[in-house]
mmCIF file of C-alpha atoms and ligand atoms in Angstrom:
data_model
loop_
_atom_site.group_PDB
_atom_site.id
_atom_site.type_symbol
_atom_site.label_atom_id
_atom_site.label_comp_id
_atom_site.label_asym_id
_atom_site.label_seq_id
_atom_site.Cartn_x
_atom_site.Cartn_y
_atom_site.Cartn_z
ATOM 1 C CA MET A 1 91.603 132.085 209.249
ATOM 2 C CA LYS A 2 94.019 132.550 206.368
ATOM 3 C CA GLN A 3 97.331 130.847 207.085
ATOM 4 C CA PRO A 4 100.620 132.672 206.481
ATOM 5 C CA GLY A 5 101.961 130.514 203.610
ATOM 6 C CA LEU A 6 101.022 130.848 199.948
ATOM 7 C CA PHE A 7 99.228 128.046 198.170
ATOM 8 C CA ILE A 8 99.773 127.575 194.420
ATOM 9 C CA THR A 9 98.175 124.783 192.383
ATOM 10 C CA LEU A 10 98.694 123.472 188.843
ATOM 11 C CA GLU A 11 95.716 122.018 187.005
ATOM 12 C CA GLY A 12 94.684 120.722 183.594
ATOM 13 C CA ILE A 13 93.604 117.529 181.857
ATOM 14 C CA ASP A 14 95.921 114.493 181.644
ATOM 15 C CA GLY A 15 99.080 115.078 179.617
ATOM 16 C CA THR A 16 99.001 118.887 179.497
ATOM 17 C CA GLY A 17 102.423 119.090 181.181
ATOM 18 C CA LYS A 18 101.495 119.767 184.822
ATOM 19 C CA SER A 19 104.195 117.589 186.366
ATOM 20 C CA THR A 20 106.818 118.968 183.965
ATOM 21 C CA GLN A 21 105.862 122.582 184.742
ATOM 22 C CA HIS A 22 105.502 121.844 188.471
ATOM 23 C CA ARG A 23 109.103 120.625 188.648
ATOM 24 C CA LEU A 24 110.390 123.740 186.853
ATOM 25 C CA LEU A 25 108.287 126.124 188.946
ATOM 26 C CA VAL A 26 109.507 124.511 192.170
ATOM 27 C CA GLN A 27 113.127 124.986 191.022
ATOM 28 C CA TYR A 28 112.414 128.641 190.255
ATOM 29 C CA LEU A 29 110.750 129.402 193.585
ATOM 30 C CA ARG A 30 113.531 127.648 195.517
ATOM 31 C CA LYS A 31 116.079 129.828 193.705
ATOM 32 C CA LEU A 32 114.067 132.892 194.718
ATOM 33 C CA GLY A 33 114.569 131.758 198.306
ATOM 34 C CA HIS A 34 111.092 130.475 199.112
ATOM 35 C CA ARG A 35 110.778 127.841 201.782
ATOM 36 C CA LEU A 36 108.838 125.455 199.652
ATOM 37 C CA ARG A 37 106.747 122.324 199.918
ATOM 38 C CA ALA A 38 106.255 120.530 196.606
ATOM 39 C CA THR A 39 103.413 118.024 196.603
ATOM 40 C CA ARG A 40 100.800 116.345 194.425
ATOM 41 C CA GLU A 41 97.288 114.931 194.384
ATOM 42 C CA PRO A 42 95.802 112.450 194.568
ATOM 43 C CA GLY A 43 98.599 111.281 196.819
ATOM 44 C CA GLY A 44 101.155 113.352 198.666
ATOM 45 C CA THR A 45 100.886 111.069 201.733
ATOM 46 C CA ARG A 46 101.238 107.284 202.234
ATOM 47 C CA VAL A 47 97.494 106.854 202.632
ATOM 48 C CA GLY A 48 96.920 109.153 199.667
ATOM 49 C CA GLU A 49 99.310 107.221 197.435
ATOM 50 C CA ARG A 50 97.397 104.026 198.210
ATOM 51 C CA ILE A 51 94.125 105.730 197.323
ATOM 52 C CA ARG A 52 95.783 107.066 194.162
ATOM 53 C CA GLY A 53 96.598 103.443 193.306
ATOM 54 C CA ILE A 54 92.910 102.494 193.519
ATOM 55 C CA LEU A 55 91.847 105.553 191.514
ATOM 56 C CA LEU A 56 94.321 105.078 188.670
ATOM 57 C CA ASP A 57 94.240 101.259 188.508
ATOM 58 C CA LEU A 58 92.562 100.111 185.304
ATOM 59 C CA SER A 59 91.393 96.927 187.023
ATOM 60 C CA THR A 60 89.170 99.117 189.268
ATOM 61 C CA LYS A 61 86.514 98.844 186.585
ATOM 62 C CA ARG A 62 83.242 99.636 188.256
ATOM 63 C CA LEU A 63 84.038 102.379 190.695
ATOM 64 C CA ALA A 64 80.889 104.451 191.100
ATOM 65 C CA PRO A 65 81.476 108.167 190.386
ATOM 66 C CA MET A 66 80.362 109.044 193.911
ATOM 67 C CA ALA A 67 82.806 106.495 195.361
ATOM 68 C CA GLU A 68 85.528 108.030 193.212
ATOM 69 C CA LEU A 69 84.697 111.494 194.545
ATOM 70 C CA ALA A 70 84.622 110.306 198.167
ATOM 71 C CA LEU A 71 87.977 108.519 197.778
ATOM 72 C CA ILE A 72 89.555 111.635 196.313
ATOM 73 C CA TYR A 73 88.291 113.746 199.188
ATOM 74 C CA ALA A 74 89.510 111.114 201.655
ATOM 75 C CA ALA A 75 93.000 111.400 200.141
ATOM 76 C CA ARG A 76 92.668 115.201 200.201
ATOM 77 C CA ALA A 77 91.675 115.220 203.886
ATOM 78 C CA GLN A 78 94.839 113.253 204.707
ATOM 79 C CA HIS A 79 96.954 115.514 202.495
ATOM 80 C CA LEU A 80 95.540 118.636 204.180
ATOM 81 C CA GLU A 81 96.144 117.251 207.663
ATOM 82 C CA GLU A 82 99.657 115.877 207.052
ATOM 83 C CA VAL A 83 101.115 118.278 204.514
ATOM 84 C CA VAL A 84 99.213 121.328 203.331
ATOM 85 C CA ARG A 85 97.974 122.914 206.557
ATOM 86 C CA PRO A 86 101.172 122.324 208.589
ATOM 87 C CA SER A 87 103.298 123.737 205.745
ATOM 88 C CA LEU A 88 101.092 126.805 205.230
ATOM 89 C CA GLY A 89 101.031 127.298 208.999
ATOM 90 C CA ARG A 90 104.850 127.452 209.014
ATOM 91 C CA GLY A 91 104.708 130.106 206.299
ATOM 92 C CA GLU A 92 105.948 127.792 203.543
ATOM 93 C CA THR A 93 104.892 128.168 199.922
ATOM 94 C CA VAL A 94 102.980 125.030 198.957
ATOM 95 C CA VAL A 95 102.997 124.095 195.260
ATOM 96 C CA SER A 96 100.674 121.219 194.425
ATOM 97 C CA ASP A 97 100.386 119.275 191.167
ATOM 98 C CA ARG A 98 96.539 119.231 191.185
ATOM 99 C CA TYR A 99 94.175 120.054 194.084
ATOM 100 C CA ASN A 100 90.462 120.706 194.518
ATOM 101 C CA ASP A 101 89.693 122.279 191.116
ATOM 102 C CA ALA A 102 90.508 118.846 189.675
ATOM 103 C CA SER A 103 87.496 117.415 191.527
ATOM 104 C CA LEU A 104 85.201 120.087 190.152
ATOM 105 C CA ALA A 105 86.493 119.476 186.637
ATOM 106 C CA TYR A 106 86.826 115.645 186.658
ATOM 107 C CA GLN A 107 84.019 114.546 188.952
ATOM 108 C CA GLY A 108 81.735 117.588 188.685
ATOM 109 C CA TYR A 109 81.934 118.071 184.906
ATOM 110 C CA GLY A 110 83.680 114.933 183.561
ATOM 111 C CA ARG A 111 81.654 112.401 185.599
ATOM 112 C CA LYS A 112 78.650 114.747 185.621
ATOM 113 C CA LEU A 113 78.175 114.677 189.389
ATOM 114 C CA GLY A 114 77.592 118.408 189.251
ATOM 115 C CA VAL A 115 79.276 121.391 190.822
ATOM 116 C CA GLU A 116 76.980 121.484 193.877
ATOM 117 C CA THR A 117 77.887 117.959 194.982
ATOM 118 C CA VAL A 118 81.602 118.572 194.667
ATOM 119 C CA ARG A 119 81.364 121.926 196.458
ATOM 120 C CA ALA A 120 79.541 120.257 199.360
ATOM 121 C CA PHE A 121 82.470 117.850 199.881
ATOM 122 C CA ASP A 122 84.881 120.701 199.425
ATOM 123 C CA GLN A 123 83.338 122.880 202.065
ATOM 124 C CA ILE A 124 83.526 120.096 204.635
ATOM 125 C CA VAL A 125 87.007 118.804 203.790
ATOM 126 C CA CYS A 126 88.933 121.876 202.567
ATOM 127 C CA GLY A 127 87.000 124.704 204.210
ATOM 128 C CA ASP A 128 89.166 127.823 204.128
ATOM 129 C CA THR A 129 92.233 126.036 202.796
ATOM 130 C CA GLN A 130 91.785 127.184 199.210
ATOM 131 C CA PRO A 131 94.494 127.905 196.642
ATOM 132 C CA ASP A 132 95.696 131.509 196.345
ATOM 133 C CA LEU A 133 96.813 131.062 192.743
ATOM 134 C CA THR A 134 95.861 128.333 190.266
ATOM 135 C CA ILE A 135 97.454 127.814 186.864
ATOM 136 C CA VAL A 136 95.305 125.845 184.414
ATOM 137 C CA LEU A 137 97.255 124.361 181.521
ATOM 138 C CA ASP A 138 94.899 124.334 178.578
ATOM 139 C CA LEU A 139 95.327 121.987 175.626
ATOM 140 C CA ASP A 140 93.232 120.141 173.072
ATOM 141 C CA PRO A 141 92.510 116.673 174.548
ATOM 142 C CA ARG A 142 93.797 114.972 171.389
ATOM 143 C CA ILE A 143 97.243 116.500 171.841
ATOM 144 C CA ALA A 144 97.225 116.061 175.612
ATOM 145 C CA LEU A 145 96.321 112.365 175.445
ATOM 146 C CA ALA A 146 98.906 111.761 172.722
ATOM 147 C CA ARG A 147 101.534 113.310 175.007
ATOM 148 C CA ALA A 148 100.445 111.154 177.935
ATOM 149 C CA GLN A 149 100.534 108.050 175.742
ATOM 150 C CA GLY A 150 103.996 108.949 174.440
ATOM 151 C CA ARG A 151 105.215 109.214 178.016
ATOM 152 C CA GLU A 152 103.722 105.819 178.915
ATOM 153 C CA THR A 153 105.353 104.169 175.893
ATOM 154 C CA ARG A 154 108.740 105.629 176.798
ATOM 155 C CA ARG A 155 108.408 104.507 180.406
ATOM 156 C CA ASN A 156 106.975 101.174 179.389
ATOM 157 C CA SER A 157 104.052 101.802 181.741
ATOM 158 C CA ARG A 158 100.335 101.499 181.152
ATOM 159 C CA ARG A 159 97.841 104.291 180.956
ATOM 160 C CA GLY A 160 95.628 104.874 183.980
ATOM 161 C CA ARG A 161 91.840 104.892 184.442
ATOM 162 C CA PHE A 162 91.415 108.580 183.624
ATOM 163 C CA GLU A 163 93.606 108.526 180.533
ATOM 164 C CA ALA A 164 91.609 105.515 179.325
ATOM 165 C CA GLN A 165 88.431 107.640 179.268
ATOM 166 C CA GLY A 166 87.468 108.864 175.840
ATOM 167 C CA ARG A 167 88.091 112.222 174.299
ATOM 168 C CA GLN A 168 84.580 113.419 175.135
ATOM 169 C CA PHE A 169 85.217 112.893 178.829
ATOM 170 C CA HIS A 170 88.372 114.982 178.618
ATOM 171 C CA ALA A 171 86.589 117.635 176.568
ATOM 172 C CA ARG A 172 84.059 117.981 179.430
ATOM 173 C CA VAL A 173 86.877 118.172 181.990
ATOM 174 C CA ARG A 174 88.618 120.838 179.921
ATOM 175 C CA ALA A 175 85.382 122.836 179.631
ATOM 176 C CA GLY A 176 84.997 122.505 183.412
ATOM 177 C CA TYR A 177 88.437 124.002 184.042
ATOM 178 C CA LEU A 178 87.696 126.878 181.661
ATOM 179 C CA ALA A 179 84.367 127.530 183.420
ATOM 180 C CA ILE A 180 86.147 127.715 186.800
ATOM 181 C CA ALA A 181 88.655 130.166 185.312
ATOM 182 C CA ARG A 182 85.847 132.372 183.984
ATOM 183 C CA GLN A 183 84.160 132.383 187.395
ATOM 184 C CA GLU A 184 87.314 133.192 189.365
ATOM 185 C CA PRO A 185 89.540 135.196 187.030
ATOM 186 C CA SER A 186 91.698 136.749 189.742
ATOM 187 C CA ARG A 187 92.691 133.396 191.237
ATOM 188 C CA VAL A 188 92.676 131.124 188.194
ATOM 189 C CA LYS A 189 94.950 131.820 185.197
ATOM 190 C CA VAL A 190 94.730 129.862 181.967
ATOM 191 C CA VAL A 191 97.998 129.165 180.145
ATOM 192 C CA ARG A 192 98.078 127.749 176.628
ATOM 193 C CA ALA A 193 100.053 124.527 176.760
ATOM 194 C CA ASP A 194 100.440 123.965 172.989
ATOM 195 C CA ARG A 195 103.892 125.548 173.049
ATOM 196 C CA PRO A 196 107.425 124.468 173.935
ATOM 197 C CA ILE A 197 108.016 123.608 177.597
ATOM 198 C CA ALA A 198 110.275 126.643 178.167
ATOM 199 C CA GLU A 199 107.703 129.067 176.755
ATOM 200 C CA VAL A 200 104.923 127.675 178.929
ATOM 201 C CA GLN A 201 107.212 127.906 181.947
ATOM 202 C CA ALA A 202 108.142 131.519 181.153
ATOM 203 C CA GLU A 203 104.470 132.516 181.170
ATOM 204 C CA ILE A 204 103.836 130.631 184.401
ATOM 205 C CA ARG A 205 106.778 132.438 186.027
ATOM 206 C CA ARG A 206 105.414 135.804 184.890
ATOM 207 C CA LEU A 207 102.031 134.993 186.425
ATOM 208 C CA VAL A 208 103.653 133.800 189.641
ATOM 209 C CA ASP A 209 105.850 136.931 189.793
ATOM 210 C CA ASP A 210 102.771 139.173 189.397
ATOM 211 C CA PHE A 211 100.975 137.204 192.069
ATOM 212 C CA LEU A 212 103.931 137.437 194.502
ATOM 213 C CA GLU A 213 104.147 141.166 193.914
ATOM 214 C CA ARG A 214 100.441 141.612 194.677
ATOM 215 C CA GLU A 215 100.794 139.468 197.797
ATOM 216 C CA SER A 216 103.746 141.472 199.087
ATOM 217 C CA GLU A 217 101.781 144.723 198.578
ATOM 218 C CA VAL A 218 98.851 143.313 200.537
ATOM 219 C CA GLY A 219 101.302 142.072 203.181
ATOM 220 C CA SER A 220 102.989 145.457 203.628
ATOM 221 C CA ARG A 221 99.625 147.272 203.747
ATOM 222 C CA GLY A 222 98.512 144.785 206.401
ATOM 223 C CA ALA A 223 101.674 145.457 208.421
ATOM 224 C CA THR A 224 101.318 149.268 208.382
ATOM 225 C CA SER A 225 97.639 149.248 209.319
ATOM 226 C CA ARG A 226 98.299 147.152 212.408
HETATM 227 N N1 LIG E 1 105.000 121.802 176.191
HETATM 228 C C1 LIG E 1 105.218 120.515 175.878
HETATM 229 N N2 LIG E 1 105.410 120.148 174.596
HETATM 230 C C2 LIG E 1 105.608 118.850 174.267
HETATM 231 N N3 LIG E 1 105.653 117.821 175.152
HETATM 232 C C3 LIG E 1 105.453 118.127 176.442
HETATM 233 C C4 LIG E 1 105.225 119.480 176.880
HETATM 234 N N4 LIG E 1 105.050 119.464 178.213
HETATM 235 C C5 LIG E 1 105.174 118.190 178.608
HETATM 236 N N5 LIG E 1 105.425 117.367 177.546
HETATM 237 C C6 LIG E 1 105.590 115.906 177.562
HETATM 238 O O1 LIG E 1 104.277 115.355 177.607
HETATM 239 C C7 LIG E 1 104.224 114.252 178.507
HETATM 240 C C8 LIG E 1 103.213 114.548 179.611
HETATM 241 O O2 LIG E 1 103.728 115.590 180.444
HETATM 242 P P1 LIG E 1 103.473 115.589 182.019
HETATM 243 O O3 LIG E 1 103.721 114.242 182.586
HETATM 244 O O4 LIG E 1 104.214 116.733 182.590
HETATM 245 O O5 LIG E 1 101.890 115.908 181.991
HETATM 246 P P2 LIG E 1 100.838 115.855 183.170
HETATM 247 O O6 LIG E 1 99.897 116.969 182.919
HETATM 248 O O7 LIG E 1 101.535 115.825 184.489
HETATM 249 O O8 LIG E 1 100.103 114.471 182.906
HETATM 250 P P3 LIG E 1 99.183 113.600 183.947
HETATM 251 O O9 LIG E 1 97.931 114.378 184.123
HETATM 252 O O10 LIG E 1 98.952 112.329 183.206
HETATM 253 O O11 LIG E 1 99.989 113.453 185.202
HETATM 254 C C9 LIG E 1 105.634 114.042 179.010
HETATM 255 O O12 LIG E 1 106.255 113.056 178.240
HETATM 256 C C10 LIG E 1 106.293 115.406 178.822
HETATM 257 O O13 LIG E 1 107.678 115.287 178.613
HETATM 258 MG MG1 LIG E 2 101.431 114.470 186.087
#
């Protein structure tokens, strides 16, 4: 059964600006008075952060794609149990920096495991707990990876396993996200990320406002018909 809270996810290849836009969107929704749970994947729980460490660690050289997928869904199962479902059940708005579309795009398309395989995991682990609105930040992989590398240099940190993949890998992941958006146009909105941060955020807020308006109409219709 659909839980009372709203579930919004931000997606896109590495370096498109998800975490930046996530922070700004969370600020906006809090100002609007939403009871809000900000979270991220892989991670979002202690177990999940440890799995994230394995997934992003460059020294994890020979992780089989299927092992990668299973680890991600293990982290997601924990995240659903500890964070997402309890928050949605309390009527909170959950805003996650990545969720299950990332597995379709990265493991299904990027690692070429295929959509069917990823959907099989998804049905078992996520079931009905699917995002209500997904924003895909779309950007040429060359620009996105340059941004991610710039961030790493500034922070004096190293790039992770996914960023270290070539441009072709990220081009497949990007194509995967765009395919998902074409298949589910009412849930998934593509936002061009080759613009200043404030402009990208303004478009995201417009999309979220439209979505909230639609949801409140559905909600009030539901209330009168009962
Ligand atoms: N619209 C933008 N224009 C220019 N630079 C940007 C823009 N958005 C974000 N950046 C910068 O690009 C870098 C990557 O942004 P951010 O960390 O938000 O991306 P991300 O999608 O979360 O990356 P990852 O997938 O690696 O977590 C940061 O240094 C950020 O300040
Ligand atoms: Mg990020």
